[in-house]
Short mmCIF file of C-alpha atoms and ligand atoms in Angstrom, two decimals:
data_model
loop_
_atom_site.label_atom_id
_atom_site.label_comp_id
_atom_site.label_asym_id
_atom_site.label_seq_id
_atom_site.Cartn_x
_atom_site.Cartn_y
_atom_site.Cartn_z
CA MET A 1 -0.05 0.04 0.02
CA GLU A 2 1.41 3.42 -1.04
CA HIS A 3 1.89 6.07 1.65
CA VAL A 4 -0.77 8.76 1.51
CA TYR A 5 0.25 12.23 2.84
CA ASP A 6 -2.19 14.74 4.35
CA LEU A 7 -0.58 17.40 2.11
CA VAL A 8 1.81 17.95 -0.68
CA ILE A 9 3.00 21.53 -1.26
CA LEU A 10 4.29 22.31 -4.66
CA GLY A 11 6.90 25.07 -4.54
CA ALA A 12 9.11 26.54 -1.77
CA GLY A 13 8.69 30.30 -2.27
CA PRO A 14 7.19 32.47 0.41
CA ALA A 15 3.66 30.92 -0.06
CA GLY A 16 4.90 27.34 0.04
CA LEU A 17 7.32 27.95 2.98
CA SER A 18 4.59 29.84 4.91
CA ALA A 19 2.17 26.85 4.25
CA ALA A 20 4.89 24.46 5.34
CA ILE A 21 5.36 26.32 8.77
CA TYR A 22 1.59 26.20 9.36
CA ALA A 23 1.43 22.65 8.35
CA LYS A 24 4.22 21.64 10.70
CA ARG A 25 2.46 23.43 13.63
CA ALA A 26 -0.74 21.61 12.64
CA MET A 27 1.24 18.39 12.73
CA LEU A 28 0.25 17.42 9.20
CA ASP A 29 2.05 14.59 7.37
CA PHE A 30 3.36 16.54 4.42
CA VAL A 31 6.23 17.12 1.93
CA ILE A 32 7.26 20.26 0.11
CA LEU A 33 8.60 19.80 -3.49
CA GLU A 34 10.77 22.45 -5.16
CA LYS A 35 11.94 22.84 -8.69
CA TRP A 36 14.96 25.21 -8.37
CA LEU A 37 16.31 26.73 -5.22
CA PRO A 38 13.99 27.23 -2.25
CA GLY A 39 13.14 30.90 -1.41
CA GLY A 40 11.38 31.69 -4.73
CA GLU A 41 11.53 34.78 -6.92
CA ILE A 42 12.38 37.16 -3.95
CA ALA A 43 15.91 35.75 -4.08
CA ASN A 44 16.15 37.73 -7.38
CA THR A 45 15.11 40.99 -5.67
CA PHE A 46 17.94 43.23 -4.64
CA GLU A 47 16.11 44.87 -1.67
CA VAL A 48 12.88 44.32 0.24
CA GLU A 49 11.57 47.25 2.19
CA ASN A 50 7.84 46.65 2.34
CA TYR A 51 7.62 43.35 4.31
CA LEU A 52 6.52 44.15 7.92
CA GLY A 53 9.19 43.55 10.48
CA VAL A 54 11.99 43.83 7.84
CA ASN A 55 13.25 47.33 7.51
CA ARG A 56 15.47 46.62 4.58
CA LEU A 57 17.04 43.40 3.59
CA SER A 58 18.34 41.96 0.34
CA GLY A 59 15.73 39.52 -1.35
CA MET A 60 18.47 36.76 -1.06
CA GLU A 61 18.84 37.27 2.70
CA LEU A 62 15.12 37.26 3.31
CA ALA A 63 14.74 34.12 1.15
CA ASN A 64 17.46 32.47 3.16
CA ASN A 65 15.85 33.46 6.44
CA MET A 66 12.54 32.00 5.30
CA VAL A 67 14.12 28.67 4.26
CA LYS A 68 16.03 28.46 7.55
CA HIS A 69 12.94 29.32 9.54
CA ALA A 70 11.14 26.40 7.92
CA GLU A 71 14.02 24.09 8.21
CA ASP A 72 14.60 24.98 11.90
CA LEU A 73 11.04 23.80 12.51
CA GLY A 74 11.89 20.50 10.90
CA VAL A 75 10.56 21.11 7.33
CA LYS A 76 12.35 19.14 4.69
CA ILE A 77 12.30 20.66 1.28
CA ILE A 78 12.69 18.04 -1.44
CA SER A 79 14.28 18.90 -4.76
CA ASP A 80 11.82 16.85 -6.87
CA PRO A 81 9.62 18.95 -9.12
CA ALA A 82 6.11 17.73 -10.16
CA GLU A 83 5.91 16.74 -13.81
CA ASN A 84 2.37 15.50 -13.92
CA VAL A 85 -0.66 15.49 -11.61
CA ASP A 86 -3.83 13.55 -11.36
CA PHE A 87 -6.51 15.27 -9.25
CA SER A 88 -9.45 13.22 -10.53
CA LYS A 89 -9.87 11.02 -7.43
CA ASP A 90 -10.08 11.73 -3.61
CA ILE A 91 -6.41 10.71 -3.31
CA LYS A 92 -4.52 12.98 -5.47
CA LYS A 93 -1.44 11.80 -7.39
CA ILE A 94 1.65 13.84 -8.13
CA VAL A 95 4.25 12.33 -10.40
CA THR A 96 7.90 13.56 -10.48
CA GLU A 97 10.89 12.19 -12.50
CA THR A 98 11.67 9.67 -9.83
CA ASN A 99 8.67 9.47 -7.47
CA THR A 100 4.93 9.28 -7.26
CA TYR A 101 3.38 11.02 -4.23
CA TYR A 102 -0.14 10.20 -3.02
CA THR A 103 -1.88 12.81 -0.93
CA LYS A 104 -5.27 13.92 0.48
CA THR A 105 -4.68 17.60 -0.24
CA VAL A 106 -2.40 19.77 -2.39
CA ILE A 107 -1.25 23.33 -2.23
CA ILE A 108 -0.01 24.63 -5.66
CA ALA A 109 2.50 27.39 -4.86
CA SER A 110 4.67 27.05 -7.90
CA GLY A 111 4.87 30.86 -8.60
CA ALA A 112 5.66 32.57 -11.83
CA SER A 113 8.65 32.89 -14.15
CA PRO A 114 9.97 35.97 -16.06
CA ARG A 115 8.08 36.77 -19.17
CA LYS A 116 9.98 36.89 -22.51
CA LEU A 117 9.94 39.82 -24.93
CA GLY A 118 9.78 37.61 -27.91
CA VAL A 119 12.12 39.57 -30.18
CA LYS A 120 14.65 37.77 -32.41
CA GLY A 121 17.89 38.34 -30.61
CA GLU A 122 16.44 37.63 -27.11
CA SER A 123 16.84 33.82 -27.01
CA ARG A 124 19.95 33.63 -29.15
CA LEU A 125 21.77 36.10 -26.81
CA SER A 126 20.14 34.86 -23.56
CA GLY A 127 23.01 34.47 -21.10
CA SER A 128 25.31 36.45 -23.38
CA GLY A 129 24.06 39.91 -22.40
CA VAL A 130 20.31 39.21 -22.17
CA SER A 131 19.36 38.57 -18.51
CA TYR A 132 16.15 38.27 -16.49
CA CYS A 133 17.84 38.90 -13.13
CA ALA A 134 19.80 42.18 -12.32
CA THR A 135 20.72 41.05 -8.89
CA CYS A 136 22.26 37.79 -10.34
CA ASP A 137 24.12 39.24 -13.28
CA GLY A 138 24.42 43.03 -12.64
CA PHE A 139 28.02 42.71 -11.38
CA LEU A 140 29.15 41.61 -14.87
CA TYR A 141 28.38 45.03 -16.23
CA LYS A 142 30.50 47.25 -13.98
CA ASN A 143 31.17 50.63 -15.62
CA LYS A 144 29.24 49.48 -18.74
CA VAL A 145 26.12 50.77 -20.45
CA VAL A 146 23.00 48.64 -19.96
CA ALA A 147 19.30 48.77 -20.64
CA VAL A 148 16.32 47.62 -18.56
CA VAL A 149 13.01 46.87 -20.31
CA GLY A 150 9.66 47.29 -18.46
CA GLY A 151 7.85 49.90 -16.25
CA GLY A 152 6.78 47.97 -13.14
CA ASP A 153 8.42 47.57 -9.70
CA VAL A 154 10.85 45.02 -10.87
CA ALA A 155 12.17 47.10 -13.91
CA VAL A 156 12.53 50.24 -11.79
CA GLU A 157 14.25 48.40 -8.93
CA ASP A 158 16.57 46.88 -11.46
CA ALA A 159 17.43 50.25 -12.93
CA ILE A 160 18.16 51.70 -9.46
CA TYR A 161 20.35 48.72 -8.61
CA LEU A 162 22.19 48.78 -11.83
CA SER A 163 22.78 52.51 -11.67
CA ARG A 164 25.06 51.90 -8.83
CA MET A 165 27.52 49.92 -10.79
CA CYS A 166 26.93 50.69 -14.41
CA SER A 167 28.03 54.01 -16.12
CA LYS A 168 24.58 54.39 -17.65
CA VAL A 169 21.16 52.67 -17.54
CA TYR A 170 18.39 53.09 -20.21
CA LEU A 171 14.97 52.27 -18.98
CA ILE A 172 12.94 51.32 -21.96
CA HIS A 173 9.15 51.51 -21.35
CA ARG A 174 6.24 51.10 -23.84
CA ARG A 175 4.05 53.81 -22.33
CA ASP A 176 4.53 57.39 -21.15
CA GLU A 177 4.03 56.60 -17.43
CA LEU A 178 5.37 53.88 -15.19
CA ARG A 179 3.46 51.21 -13.40
CA ALA A 180 5.99 51.06 -10.50
CA VAL A 181 5.07 52.36 -7.10
CA LYS A 182 5.65 56.14 -6.78
CA SER A 183 8.43 55.91 -4.20
CA LEU A 184 10.58 53.82 -6.48
CA GLN A 185 9.91 56.18 -9.36
CA GLU A 186 11.01 59.12 -7.37
CA ARG A 187 14.23 57.37 -6.40
CA MET A 188 15.02 56.48 -9.90
CA PHE A 189 14.22 59.86 -11.50
CA LYS A 190 16.79 61.50 -9.12
CA LEU A 191 19.53 59.24 -10.53
CA PRO A 192 21.75 61.19 -13.08
CA ASN A 193 22.77 58.06 -14.97
CA VAL A 194 19.40 56.56 -15.69
CA GLU A 195 17.62 57.74 -18.83
CA VAL A 196 14.02 56.65 -19.55
CA LYS A 197 13.06 55.99 -23.16
CA TRP A 198 9.39 56.54 -23.03
CA ASN A 199 6.81 55.07 -25.45
CA SER A 200 9.53 52.82 -26.88
CA ILE A 201 9.19 49.19 -27.89
CA VAL A 202 12.14 46.83 -28.37
CA GLU A 203 12.38 45.89 -32.00
CA ASP A 204 15.46 43.68 -31.71
CA ILE A 205 18.55 42.88 -29.58
CA THR A 206 21.67 42.50 -31.70
CA GLY A 207 25.32 41.47 -31.36
CA GLU A 208 27.48 38.81 -32.75
CA ASN A 209 28.34 36.68 -29.84
CA PHE A 210 27.32 39.06 -27.08
CA VAL A 211 24.68 41.84 -26.82
CA GLU A 212 26.02 44.99 -28.63
CA ASN A 213 22.84 46.93 -29.32
CA VAL A 214 19.19 47.33 -28.63
CA ILE A 215 17.00 48.66 -31.38
CA ILE A 216 13.97 50.56 -30.19
CA LYS A 217 11.10 52.36 -31.90
CA ASN A 218 9.23 55.28 -30.45
CA LYS A 219 5.47 54.43 -30.85
CA GLU A 220 4.57 58.14 -31.13
CA THR A 221 7.23 59.40 -33.55
CA GLN A 222 8.05 56.05 -35.27
CA VAL A 223 11.77 57.12 -34.80
CA ILE A 224 14.07 54.05 -34.55
CA GLU A 225 17.04 54.35 -32.33
CA ASN A 226 20.04 52.00 -32.00
CA LEU A 227 21.43 52.14 -28.46
CA ALA A 228 24.90 50.76 -27.87
CA ILE A 229 24.74 48.55 -24.74
CA SER A 230 26.63 45.63 -23.19
CA GLY A 231 23.67 44.05 -21.44
CA ILE A 232 19.92 44.15 -21.35
CA PHE A 233 17.69 43.15 -18.39
CA ILE A 234 14.14 42.07 -19.16
CA GLY A 235 11.71 43.04 -16.39
CA ILE A 236 8.25 42.83 -18.04
CA GLY A 237 6.46 40.77 -15.59
CA HIS A 238 5.89 37.00 -15.12
CA SER A 239 3.96 34.06 -16.42
CA PRO A 240 2.48 31.45 -14.00
CA ASN A 241 4.30 28.10 -13.72
CA VAL A 242 1.37 25.85 -14.62
CA ASP A 243 2.74 23.53 -17.38
CA PHE A 244 2.80 20.52 -15.17
CA LEU A 245 -0.85 20.83 -14.35
CA LYS A 246 -2.13 20.33 -17.83
CA ASP A 247 -5.91 20.89 -17.49
CA GLU A 248 -6.36 19.59 -14.00
CA VAL A 249 -7.40 22.91 -12.45
CA LYS A 250 -9.41 25.86 -13.79
CA LEU A 251 -7.23 28.74 -15.06
CA ASP A 252 -8.16 32.25 -16.15
CA GLU A 253 -7.35 33.56 -19.67
CA GLY A 254 -3.80 34.45 -18.57
CA SER A 255 -3.32 30.96 -17.14
CA TRP A 256 -3.42 32.09 -13.53
CA ILE A 257 -5.22 29.57 -11.11
CA ILE A 258 -8.72 30.61 -10.16
CA THR A 259 -9.53 30.05 -6.47
CA ASP A 260 -12.25 31.02 -4.11
CA GLU A 261 -11.53 33.30 -1.26
CA LEU A 262 -10.39 30.44 0.89
CA LEU A 263 -7.95 29.54 -1.86
CA GLN A 264 -9.55 26.31 -3.01
CA THR A 265 -9.47 25.66 -6.68
CA ASN A 266 -12.31 24.06 -8.73
CA ILE A 267 -11.12 20.71 -7.34
CA LYS A 268 -11.90 19.76 -3.72
CA GLY A 269 -8.77 19.48 -1.69
CA VAL A 270 -6.64 21.28 -4.05
CA TYR A 271 -5.59 24.79 -3.11
CA ALA A 272 -3.43 27.47 -4.78
CA ALA A 273 -1.31 30.02 -2.86
CA GLY A 274 0.87 32.94 -3.80
CA ASP A 275 1.62 34.51 -7.22
CA ILE A 276 0.30 31.60 -9.11
CA ARG A 277 -3.34 32.40 -8.45
CA VAL A 278 -5.63 35.12 -9.70
CA LYS A 279 -5.08 38.16 -7.41
CA ASN A 280 -4.73 41.91 -7.57
CA LEU A 281 -1.57 42.27 -5.48
CA ARG A 282 1.45 39.86 -5.94
CA GLN A 283 3.69 40.62 -3.08
CA ILE A 284 5.48 38.69 -0.39
CA VAL A 285 2.95 39.55 2.13
CA THR A 286 0.10 38.36 0.19
CA ALA A 287 1.96 35.07 -0.69
CA VAL A 288 2.78 34.37 2.95
CA SER A 289 -0.90 35.12 3.89
CA ASP A 290 -2.08 32.67 1.22
CA GLY A 291 0.14 29.92 2.57
CA ALA A 292 -1.39 30.26 6.11
CA ILE A 293 -4.95 30.57 4.88
CA ALA A 294 -4.61 27.46 2.64
CA VAL A 295 -3.28 25.31 5.52
CA ASN A 296 -5.98 26.55 7.92
CA GLU A 297 -8.65 25.44 5.35
CA ILE A 298 -6.94 22.11 4.76
CA THR A 299 -6.94 21.30 8.56
CA LYS A 300 -10.68 21.81 8.45
CA TYR A 301 -11.04 19.80 5.23
CA LEU A 302 -9.06 16.85 6.59
P1 NAP B 401 4.35 44.13 -13.66
O1 NAP B 401 3.99 44.91 -12.41
O2 NAP B 401 3.24 43.31 -14.25
O3 NAP B 401 4.89 45.16 -14.72
C1 NAP B 401 5.30 44.66 -15.93
C2 NAP B 401 5.83 45.83 -16.68
O4 NAP B 401 6.33 45.34 -18.02
C3 NAP B 401 4.69 46.88 -17.05
O5 NAP B 401 5.19 48.18 -16.96
C4 NAP B 401 4.36 46.54 -18.49
O6 NAP B 401 3.98 47.64 -19.22
C5 NAP B 401 5.69 45.99 -19.03
N1 NAP B 401 5.45 44.96 -19.97
C6 NAP B 401 4.63 43.85 -20.02
N2 NAP B 401 4.76 43.16 -21.07
C7 NAP B 401 5.53 43.82 -21.93
C8 NAP B 401 6.01 43.66 -23.33
N3 NAP B 401 5.63 42.54 -23.92
N4 NAP B 401 6.90 44.56 -23.83
C9 NAP B 401 7.26 45.64 -23.10
N5 NAP B 401 6.82 45.90 -21.85
C10 NAP B 401 5.98 45.01 -21.29
O7 NAP B 401 5.51 43.13 -13.31
P2 NAP B 401 6.71 43.22 -12.36
O8 NAP B 401 7.42 44.56 -12.32
O9 NAP B 401 7.59 42.04 -12.74
O10 NAP B 401 6.15 43.00 -10.89
C11 NAP B 401 5.49 41.70 -10.68
C12 NAP B 401 4.74 41.82 -9.27
O11 NAP B 401 5.74 41.86 -8.29
C13 NAP B 401 3.95 43.12 -9.15
O12 NAP B 401 2.84 42.90 -8.49
C14 NAP B 401 4.86 43.96 -8.35
O13 NAP B 401 4.20 44.98 -7.57
C15 NAP B 401 5.54 42.99 -7.47
N6 NAP B 401 6.80 43.46 -6.93
C16 NAP B 401 6.84 44.26 -5.80
C17 NAP B 401 7.96 44.70 -5.37
C18 NAP B 401 7.95 45.51 -4.14
O14 NAP B 401 6.87 45.82 -3.64
N7 NAP B 401 9.12 45.87 -3.51
C19 NAP B 401 9.24 44.43 -5.96
C20 NAP B 401 9.19 43.67 -7.16
C21 NAP B 401 7.98 43.17 -7.61
P3 NAP B 401 2.51 48.39 -18.98
O15 NAP B 401 2.80 49.18 -17.76
O16 NAP B 401 2.36 49.17 -20.19
O17 NAP B 401 1.53 47.31 -18.78
#
């Protein structure tokens, strides 16, 4: 007879780790499976200043603290990502490359991955000047000219971070106003070596073996510019990590998981927490809150 867990948590970002802490305290029999490194996307954030109780900490430090907190309570994070799931029966099945897990309940907390621009040079030069993580790769561009694409919190934070080490940073944004929170915008506008290219779309990224230029077009004037750069950081949002779910749970048109307010999906016993689900505010605080709510509901369900 196969072992049947009370709960399997998919993903060890803030939502999954928070769920794990609550599951541990509720003495559930559970595992937490992770695809990459535990800690989630915050590990790629250079500074977090809006998470209560944390004045200012690098994303990596906060991620490490969260992982350590869970591990200190006895949570074991298993590096064994789900490849397939079957939620059709009361006992749910999760298949990984090496294992099959059986469980009464599931929390899907697999988060989201950086969205691609989709221009020609992007995939060819990915890792050769095209990056999706300023905090990981920024140091490679000391005293060089770089570009950041996007207008949200991530792009503006990246521009501020890169301005500290690069000689110049272009922020390329497709509209005439930024989506980022005002305090970040103000900080960036004060920086003498950040230049915003408004109403601009990236036509292509070029270079022989490494990024040398980004070609942008102004949507208003139709003027095309060729900016000489050494690196380009794409910060245009995220797409949900739902490929392994196939059609097992209901998604919205953007492929985010639809839940009720108690975080249950359309399948009884299957919950979604954190960035993966349809929500208005994707932040650490809302992810952590989701993890707690989902486990609270699961303890009632069980
Ligand atoms: P976001 O808020 O969705 O912003 C994405 C930006 O990229 C938008 O400005 C969007 O332009 C632009 N964009 C989208 N697709 C594009 C395309 N194909 N070509 C060019 N530009 C494109 O995403 P994010 O900045 O990655 O942030 C994700 C979430 O994490 C947000 O909820 C954010 O608040 C949160 N976050 C919070 C913090 C913090 O609070 N410290 C830090 C980082 C992230 P438009 O504006 O025209 O749509």
